[in-house]
mmCIF file of N, CA and C in Angstrom:
data_model
loop_
_atom_site.group_PDB
_atom_site.id
_atom_site.type_symbol
_atom_site.label_atom_id
_atom_site.label_comp_id
_atom_site.label_asym_id
_atom_site.label_seq_id
_atom_site.Cartn_x
_atom_site.Cartn_y
_atom_site.Cartn_z
ATOM 1 N N GLN A 16 125.951 149.249 50.344
ATOM 2 C CA GLN A 16 125.180 148.153 50.936
ATOM 3 C C GLN A 16 125.944 147.470 51.995
ATOM 4 N N VAL A 17 125.333 147.359 53.133
ATOM 5 C CA VAL A 17 125.887 146.670 54.336
ATOM 6 C C VAL A 17 125.060 145.413 54.636
ATOM 7 N N GLN A 18 125.840 144.368 54.908
ATOM 8 C CA GLN A 18 125.155 143.049 55.342
ATOM 9 C C GLN A 18 125.751 142.702 56.563
ATOM 10 N N LEU A 19 124.943 142.116 57.562
ATOM 11 C CA LEU A 19 125.367 141.565 58.826
ATOM 12 C C LEU A 19 124.960 140.081 58.835
ATOM 13 N N VAL A 20 125.833 139.350 59.177
ATOM 14 C CA VAL A 20 125.361 137.762 59.193
ATOM 15 C C VAL A 20 125.838 137.379 60.696
ATOM 16 N N GLU A 21 124.666 137.008 61.478
ATOM 17 C CA GLU A 21 124.979 136.573 62.802
ATOM 18 C C GLU A 21 124.881 134.980 62.908
ATOM 19 N N SER A 22 125.639 134.459 63.887
ATOM 20 C CA SER A 22 125.580 133.037 64.138
ATOM 21 C C SER A 22 126.063 132.819 65.495
ATOM 22 N N GLY A 23 125.733 131.595 66.050
ATOM 23 C CA GLY A 23 126.096 131.205 67.342
ATOM 24 C C GLY A 23 124.906 131.038 68.307
ATOM 25 N N GLY A 24 123.691 131.475 67.990
ATOM 26 C CA GLY A 24 122.697 131.323 68.913
ATOM 27 C C GLY A 24 122.281 129.886 69.076
ATOM 28 N N GLY A 25 121.346 129.655 70.043
ATOM 29 C CA GLY A 25 120.973 128.257 70.218
ATOM 30 C C GLY A 25 120.330 128.065 71.696
ATOM 31 N N LEU A 26 120.300 126.804 72.088
ATOM 32 C CA LEU A 26 119.676 126.472 73.243
ATOM 33 C C LEU A 26 120.751 126.005 74.277
ATOM 34 N N VAL A 27 120.687 126.503 75.410
ATOM 35 C CA VAL A 27 121.731 126.199 76.534
ATOM 36 C C VAL A 27 121.131 126.277 77.905
ATOM 37 N N GLN A 28 121.542 125.355 78.734
ATOM 38 C CA GLN A 28 121.053 125.247 80.182
ATOM 39 C C GLN A 28 121.433 126.537 80.882
ATOM 40 N N ALA A 29 120.774 126.924 81.842
ATOM 41 C CA ALA A 29 121.293 128.041 82.690
ATOM 42 C C ALA A 29 122.456 127.629 83.288
ATOM 43 N N GLY A 30 123.364 128.663 83.339
ATOM 44 C CA GLY A 30 124.787 128.590 83.820
ATOM 45 C C GLY A 30 125.799 128.203 82.736
ATOM 46 N N GLY A 31 125.299 127.933 81.611
ATOM 47 C CA GLY A 31 126.011 127.646 80.433
ATOM 48 C C GLY A 31 126.561 128.851 79.562
ATOM 49 N N SER A 32 127.248 128.534 78.578
ATOM 50 C CA SER A 32 127.735 129.613 77.743
ATOM 51 C C SER A 32 127.496 129.490 76.129
ATOM 52 N N LEU A 33 127.571 130.663 75.617
ATOM 53 C CA LEU A 33 127.298 130.589 74.177
ATOM 54 C C LEU A 33 128.298 131.891 73.642
ATOM 55 N N ARG A 34 128.647 131.779 72.442
ATOM 56 C CA ARG A 34 129.310 132.859 71.882
ATOM 57 C C ARG A 34 128.595 133.186 70.439
ATOM 58 N N LEU A 35 128.300 134.383 70.362
ATOM 59 C CA LEU A 35 127.609 134.977 69.143
ATOM 60 C C LEU A 35 128.706 135.541 68.297
ATOM 61 N N SER A 36 128.665 135.477 66.983
ATOM 62 C CA SER A 36 129.420 136.130 65.941
ATOM 63 C C SER A 36 128.551 136.954 65.046
ATOM 64 N N CYS A 37 129.096 138.014 64.556
ATOM 65 C CA CYS A 37 128.430 138.794 63.482
ATOM 66 C C CYS A 37 129.492 139.429 62.558
ATOM 67 N N ALA A 38 129.470 138.912 61.329
ATOM 68 C CA ALA A 38 130.297 139.334 60.345
ATOM 69 C C ALA A 38 129.642 140.419 59.407
ATOM 70 N N ALA A 39 130.232 141.564 59.335
ATOM 71 C CA ALA A 39 129.820 142.671 58.401
ATOM 72 C C ALA A 39 130.503 142.612 57.158
ATOM 73 N N SER A 40 129.783 142.918 56.180
ATOM 74 C CA SER A 40 130.326 143.119 54.835
ATOM 75 C C SER A 40 129.757 144.303 54.005
ATOM 76 N N GLY A 41 130.424 144.626 52.984
ATOM 77 C CA GLY A 41 129.961 145.891 52.299
ATOM 78 C C GLY A 41 130.805 147.106 52.616
ATOM 79 N N SER A 42 130.284 148.156 52.399
ATOM 80 C CA SER A 42 131.025 149.382 52.734
ATOM 81 C C SER A 42 131.054 149.785 54.202
ATOM 82 N N ILE A 43 131.953 149.211 54.864
ATOM 83 C CA ILE A 43 132.176 149.425 56.348
ATOM 84 C C ILE A 43 133.123 150.708 56.509
ATOM 85 N N PHE A 44 132.701 151.648 57.296
ATOM 86 C CA PHE A 44 133.611 152.692 57.635
ATOM 87 C C PHE A 44 134.601 152.187 58.727
ATOM 88 N N ARG A 45 135.831 152.896 58.590
ATOM 89 C CA ARG A 45 136.828 152.479 59.557
ATOM 90 C C ARG A 45 136.345 152.913 60.930
ATOM 91 N N SER A 46 135.613 154.055 61.244
ATOM 92 C CA SER A 46 135.133 154.371 62.404
ATOM 93 C C SER A 46 133.773 153.928 62.588
ATOM 94 N N ASN A 47 133.462 153.105 63.491
ATOM 95 C CA ASN A 47 132.088 152.690 63.598
ATOM 96 C C ASN A 47 131.879 152.032 65.013
ATOM 97 N N VAL A 48 130.620 151.922 65.460
ATOM 98 C CA VAL A 48 130.380 151.228 66.694
ATOM 99 C C VAL A 48 129.702 149.913 66.402
ATOM 100 N N MET A 49 130.100 148.834 66.956
ATOM 101 C CA MET A 49 129.394 147.543 66.684
ATOM 102 C C MET A 49 128.797 147.090 67.912
ATOM 103 N N GLY A 50 127.565 146.582 68.003
ATOM 104 C CA GLY A 50 126.914 146.172 69.279
ATOM 105 C C GLY A 50 125.916 145.093 69.031
ATOM 106 N N TRP A 51 125.545 144.682 70.139
ATOM 107 C CA TRP A 51 124.580 143.570 70.330
ATOM 108 C C TRP A 51 123.435 144.175 71.055
ATOM 109 N N TYR A 52 122.192 143.940 70.447
ATOM 110 C CA TYR A 52 120.858 144.283 71.187
ATOM 111 C C TYR A 52 120.077 142.855 71.345
ATOM 112 N N ARG A 53 119.177 142.954 72.253
ATOM 113 C CA ARG A 53 118.307 141.795 72.402
ATOM 114 C C ARG A 53 116.865 142.283 72.594
ATOM 115 N N GLN A 54 115.947 141.337 72.134
ATOM 116 C CA GLN A 54 114.568 141.590 72.182
ATOM 117 C C GLN A 54 113.925 140.421 72.829
ATOM 118 N N ALA A 55 113.316 140.413 73.967
ATOM 119 C CA ALA A 55 112.637 139.313 74.553
ATOM 120 C C ALA A 55 111.146 139.507 74.190
ATOM 121 N N ASP A 56 110.470 138.477 74.313
ATOM 122 C CA ASP A 56 108.926 138.389 74.022
ATOM 123 C C ASP A 56 108.299 139.452 74.843
ATOM 124 N N GLY A 57 107.572 140.392 74.070
ATOM 125 C CA GLY A 57 106.803 141.317 74.709
ATOM 126 C C GLY A 57 107.512 142.607 75.299
ATOM 127 N N LYS A 58 108.806 142.550 75.131
ATOM 128 C CA LYS A 58 109.636 143.611 75.486
ATOM 129 C C LYS A 58 110.267 144.457 74.411
ATOM 130 N N GLN A 59 110.693 145.596 74.723
ATOM 131 C CA GLN A 59 111.460 146.464 73.724
ATOM 132 C C GLN A 59 112.868 146.022 73.578
ATOM 133 N N ARG A 60 113.284 146.252 72.242
ATOM 134 C CA ARG A 60 114.799 146.011 72.003
ATOM 135 C C ARG A 60 115.681 146.721 73.021
ATOM 136 N N GLU A 61 116.713 146.147 73.554
ATOM 137 C CA GLU A 61 117.626 146.754 74.524
ATOM 138 C C GLU A 61 119.074 146.548 74.210
ATOM 139 N N LEU A 62 119.939 147.620 74.396
ATOM 140 C CA LEU A 62 121.371 147.321 74.325
ATOM 141 C C LEU A 62 121.790 146.275 75.260
ATOM 142 N N VAL A 63 122.669 145.503 74.742
ATOM 143 C CA VAL A 63 123.429 144.509 75.477
ATOM 144 C C VAL A 63 124.780 144.993 75.829
ATOM 145 N N ALA A 64 125.596 145.110 74.679
ATOM 146 C CA ALA A 64 126.950 145.558 74.657
ATOM 147 C C ALA A 64 127.314 146.250 73.329
ATOM 148 N N ALA A 65 128.234 147.097 73.524
ATOM 149 C CA ALA A 65 128.690 147.882 72.262
ATOM 150 C C ALA A 65 130.081 148.059 72.358
ATOM 151 N N ILE A 66 130.918 148.100 71.242
ATOM 152 C CA ILE A 66 132.301 148.380 71.252
ATOM 153 C C ILE A 66 132.615 149.281 69.946
ATOM 154 N N THR A 67 133.556 150.390 70.383
ATOM 155 C CA THR A 67 133.827 151.166 69.180
ATOM 156 C C THR A 67 135.121 150.480 68.427
ATOM 157 N N SER A 68 135.318 151.100 67.334
ATOM 158 C CA SER A 68 136.475 150.579 66.485
ATOM 159 C C SER A 68 137.826 150.803 67.315
ATOM 160 N N GLY A 69 137.711 151.583 68.216
ATOM 161 C CA GLY A 69 138.968 151.836 69.091
ATOM 162 C C GLY A 69 139.087 150.842 70.367
ATOM 163 N N GLY A 70 138.064 150.092 70.591
ATOM 164 C CA GLY A 70 138.083 149.086 71.632
ATOM 165 C C GLY A 70 137.319 149.450 72.811
ATOM 166 N N SER A 71 136.772 150.696 72.910
ATOM 167 C CA SER A 71 135.807 151.104 74.097
ATOM 168 C C SER A 71 134.671 150.281 74.114
ATOM 169 N N THR A 72 134.258 149.783 75.392
ATOM 170 C CA THR A 72 133.105 149.039 75.503
ATOM 171 C C THR A 72 132.036 149.630 76.343
ATOM 172 N N ASN A 73 130.863 149.123 76.339
ATOM 173 C CA ASN A 73 129.709 149.540 77.118
ATOM 174 C C ASN A 73 128.759 148.379 77.319
ATOM 175 N N TYR A 74 128.374 148.153 78.531
ATOM 176 C CA TYR A 74 127.511 147.073 78.836
ATOM 177 C C TYR A 74 126.223 147.328 79.592
ATOM 178 N N ALA A 75 125.187 146.626 79.289
ATOM 179 C CA ALA A 75 124.006 146.806 80.175
ATOM 180 C C ALA A 75 124.357 146.345 81.477
ATOM 181 N N ASP A 76 123.794 146.969 82.446
ATOM 182 C CA ASP A 76 124.089 146.506 83.849
ATOM 183 C C ASP A 76 123.761 145.035 84.019
ATOM 184 N N SER A 77 122.679 144.510 83.306
ATOM 185 C CA SER A 77 122.310 143.104 83.654
ATOM 186 C C SER A 77 123.179 142.067 83.169
ATOM 187 N N VAL A 78 124.256 142.447 82.295
ATOM 188 C CA VAL A 78 125.076 141.486 81.787
ATOM 189 C C VAL A 78 126.546 141.728 82.144
ATOM 190 N N LYS A 79 126.834 142.825 82.911
ATOM 191 C CA LYS A 79 128.118 143.092 83.311
ATOM 192 C C LYS A 79 128.663 141.992 84.173
ATOM 193 N N GLY A 80 129.939 141.652 83.928
ATOM 194 C CA GLY A 80 130.554 140.517 84.532
ATOM 195 C C GLY A 80 130.344 139.094 84.047
ATOM 196 N N ARG A 81 129.238 138.981 83.156
ATOM 197 C CA ARG A 81 128.871 137.835 82.618
ATOM 198 C C ARG A 81 129.200 137.715 81.100
ATOM 199 N N PHE A 82 128.968 138.856 80.461
ATOM 200 C CA PHE A 82 129.157 138.829 78.859
ATOM 201 C C PHE A 82 130.407 139.665 78.653
ATOM 202 N N ALA A 83 131.011 139.487 77.427
ATOM 203 C CA ALA A 83 132.221 140.159 77.072
ATOM 204 C C ALA A 83 132.073 140.360 75.448
ATOM 205 N N ILE A 84 132.108 141.560 75.062
ATOM 206 C CA ILE A 84 132.096 141.990 73.655
ATOM 207 C C ILE A 84 133.493 142.157 73.148
ATOM 208 N N SER A 85 133.767 141.714 71.989
ATOM 209 C CA SER A 85 135.043 141.954 71.394
ATOM 210 C C SER A 85 134.839 142.058 69.925
ATOM 211 N N ARG A 86 135.926 142.627 69.179
ATOM 212 C CA ARG A 86 135.840 142.623 67.676
ATOM 213 C C ARG A 86 137.186 142.434 67.105
ATOM 214 N N ASP A 87 136.965 142.055 65.764
ATOM 215 C CA ASP A 87 138.203 141.872 65.016
ATOM 216 C C ASP A 87 138.038 142.864 63.764
ATOM 217 N N ASN A 88 138.797 143.904 63.814
ATOM 218 C CA ASN A 88 138.633 145.015 62.813
ATOM 219 C C ASN A 88 138.983 144.548 61.397
ATOM 220 N N ALA A 89 139.888 143.704 61.364
ATOM 221 C CA ALA A 89 140.373 143.109 60.073
ATOM 222 C C ALA A 89 139.311 142.369 59.427
ATOM 223 N N LYS A 90 138.543 141.718 60.159
ATOM 224 C CA LYS A 90 137.486 140.842 59.707
ATOM 225 C C LYS A 90 136.089 141.518 59.776
ATOM 226 N N ASN A 91 135.924 142.725 60.192
ATOM 227 C CA ASN A 91 134.544 143.533 60.403
ATOM 228 C C ASN A 91 133.835 142.614 61.166
ATOM 229 N N THR A 92 134.266 141.942 62.185
ATOM 230 C CA THR A 92 133.439 140.936 62.965
ATOM 231 C C THR A 92 133.359 141.275 64.239
ATOM 232 N N VAL A 93 132.164 141.197 64.983
ATOM 233 C CA VAL A 93 131.937 141.394 66.528
ATOM 234 C C VAL A 93 131.521 140.191 67.068
ATOM 235 N N TYR A 94 132.073 139.857 68.443
ATOM 236 C CA TYR A 94 131.641 138.681 69.114
ATOM 237 C C TYR A 94 131.080 139.043 70.435
ATOM 238 N N LEU A 95 130.144 138.215 70.920
ATOM 239 C CA LEU A 95 129.655 138.364 72.175
ATOM 240 C C LEU A 95 129.773 137.023 72.833
ATOM 241 N N GLN A 96 130.718 136.876 73.931
ATOM 242 C CA GLN A 96 130.865 135.781 74.795
ATOM 243 C C GLN A 96 129.856 135.888 75.857
ATOM 244 N N MET A 97 129.003 135.031 76.029
ATOM 245 C CA MET A 97 127.888 135.028 77.119
ATOM 246 C C MET A 97 128.115 133.854 78.029
ATOM 247 N N ASN A 98 128.564 134.148 79.383
ATOM 248 C CA ASN A 98 128.801 133.201 80.267
ATOM 249 C C ASN A 98 127.716 133.346 81.353
ATOM 250 N N SER A 99 127.496 132.278 82.158
ATOM 251 C CA SER A 99 126.609 132.226 83.156
ATOM 252 C C SER A 99 125.224 132.679 82.892
ATOM 253 N N LEU A 100 124.741 132.094 81.664
ATOM 254 C CA LEU A 100 123.587 132.595 81.127
ATOM 255 C C LEU A 100 122.301 132.121 81.971
ATOM 256 N N LYS A 101 121.245 133.038 82.144
ATOM 257 C CA LYS A 101 120.114 132.975 82.909
ATOM 258 C C LYS A 101 118.936 132.742 82.081
ATOM 259 N N PRO A 102 117.919 132.308 82.568
ATOM 260 C CA PRO A 102 116.702 132.132 81.667
ATOM 261 C C PRO A 102 116.252 133.605 81.354
ATOM 262 N N GLU A 103 116.317 134.628 82.045
ATOM 263 C CA GLU A 103 115.978 135.937 81.634
ATOM 264 C C GLU A 103 116.864 136.446 80.478
ATOM 265 N N ASP A 104 117.954 135.703 80.129
ATOM 266 C CA ASP A 104 118.784 136.183 78.943
ATOM 267 C C ASP A 104 118.143 135.710 77.685
ATOM 268 N N LYS A 105 117.078 134.944 77.803
ATOM 269 C CA LYS A 105 116.387 134.457 76.497
ATOM 270 C C LYS A 105 115.907 135.528 75.718
ATOM 271 N N ALA A 106 116.260 135.630 74.460
ATOM 272 C CA ALA A 106 115.860 136.683 73.545
ATOM 273 C C ALA A 106 116.171 136.441 72.190
ATOM 274 N N VAL A 107 115.858 137.185 71.185
ATOM 275 C CA VAL A 107 116.574 137.120 69.960
ATOM 276 C C VAL A 107 117.629 138.335 69.988
ATOM 277 N N TYR A 108 118.826 138.029 69.626
ATOM 278 C CA TYR A 108 119.989 138.975 69.627
ATOM 279 C C TYR A 108 120.295 139.450 68.199
ATOM 280 N N TYR A 109 120.382 140.739 68.329
ATOM 281 C CA TYR A 109 120.633 141.396 66.932
ATOM 282 C C TYR A 109 121.875 142.059 67.044
ATOM 283 N N CYS A 110 122.657 141.979 65.956
ATOM 284 C CA CYS A 110 123.923 142.568 65.756
ATOM 285 C C CYS A 110 123.607 144.037 65.045
ATOM 286 N N ASP A 111 124.315 144.891 65.518
ATOM 287 C CA ASP A 111 124.095 146.368 64.932
ATOM 288 C C ASP A 111 125.419 146.986 64.688
ATOM 289 N N VAL A 112 125.524 147.578 63.527
ATOM 290 C CA VAL A 112 126.645 148.515 63.203
ATOM 291 C C VAL A 112 126.184 149.851 62.981
ATOM 292 N N ALA A 113 126.750 150.787 63.671
ATOM 293 C CA ALA A 113 126.460 152.311 63.647
ATOM 294 C C ALA A 113 127.520 153.007 63.047
ATOM 295 N N MET A 114 127.299 153.736 61.932
ATOM 296 C CA MET A 114 128.337 154.464 61.251
ATOM 297 C C MET A 114 127.608 155.461 60.281
ATOM 298 N N GLY A 115 128.289 156.551 60.154
ATOM 299 C CA GLY A 115 127.819 157.615 59.275
ATOM 300 C C GLY A 115 126.260 158.096 59.662
ATOM 301 N N GLY A 116 125.989 158.037 60.788
ATOM 302 C CA GLY A 116 124.716 158.493 61.272
ATOM 303 C C GLY A 116 123.554 157.449 61.022
ATOM 304 N N MET A 117 123.931 156.214 60.549
ATOM 305 C CA MET A 117 122.945 155.075 60.180
ATOM 306 C C MET A 117 123.235 153.915 61.134
ATOM 307 N N ASP A 118 122.208 153.262 61.270
ATOM 308 C CA ASP A 118 122.269 151.857 61.925
ATOM 309 C C ASP A 118 121.898 150.836 60.886
ATOM 310 N N TYR A 119 122.789 149.741 61.129
ATOM 311 C CA TYR A 119 122.492 148.596 60.113
ATOM 312 C C TYR A 119 122.270 147.367 61.040
ATOM 313 N N TRP A 120 121.315 146.585 60.704
ATOM 314 C CA TRP A 120 120.944 145.437 61.702
ATOM 315 C C TRP A 120 121.002 144.095 60.887
ATOM 316 N N GLY A 121 121.446 143.105 61.728
ATOM 317 C CA GLY A 121 121.357 141.787 61.233
ATOM 318 C C GLY A 121 119.871 141.261 61.509
ATOM 319 N N GLU A 122 119.643 140.048 61.049
ATOM 320 C CA GLU A 122 118.406 139.409 61.083
ATOM 321 C C GLU A 122 118.016 138.862 62.569
ATOM 322 N N GLY A 123 119.002 138.636 63.363
ATOM 323 C CA GLY A 123 118.787 138.197 64.675
ATOM 324 C C GLY A 123 119.001 136.848 64.781
ATOM 325 N N THR A 124 119.497 136.224 66.000
ATOM 326 C CA THR A 124 119.708 134.926 66.342
ATOM 327 C C THR A 124 119.045 134.750 67.629
ATOM 328 N N LEU A 125 118.290 133.609 67.792
ATOM 329 C CA LEU A 125 117.706 133.288 68.937
ATOM 330 C C LEU A 125 118.601 132.544 70.075
ATOM 331 N N VAL A 126 118.505 132.958 71.292
ATOM 332 C CA VAL A 126 119.095 132.458 72.325
ATOM 333 C C VAL A 126 118.058 131.987 73.410
ATOM 334 N N THR A 127 118.186 130.649 73.741
ATOM 335 C CA THR A 127 117.137 130.248 74.702
ATOM 336 C C THR A 127 117.843 129.557 75.695
ATOM 337 N N VAL A 128 117.601 129.926 76.927
ATOM 338 C CA VAL A 128 118.186 129.406 78.197
ATOM 339 C C VAL A 128 117.184 128.633 79.030
ATOM 340 N N SER A 129 117.399 127.336 79.194
ATOM 341 C CA SER A 129 116.424 126.576 79.995
ATOM 342 C C SER A 129 117.016 126.564 81.361
ATOM 343 N N SER A 130 115.854 126.424 82.282
ATOM 344 C CA SER A 130 116.308 126.623 83.737
ATOM 345 C C SER A 130 116.349 125.176 84.292
#
């Protein structure tokens, strides 16, 4: 059983910053990919950023240069530092852990950006 607990969402003004955290517990493989996805109203869920257990990262073009993903392997925790937030970043952000051919999801945390 794997559980993911997200925190850090909220309301911020455009240009502001937020930091999301996601702590994974349970049977976590040493080799995995942790990531953040988001789903805005009426849109499909999309990848925001991902990071392997070795530290390789991947970002959506829309967040490059503004968001930074990092992880603490000892704590099985992944972070998403979001800077220069825009109204179009408003969405529910979901944490994901991919391992052993499976995806495990958190319940999501809402990020609202006011203009």
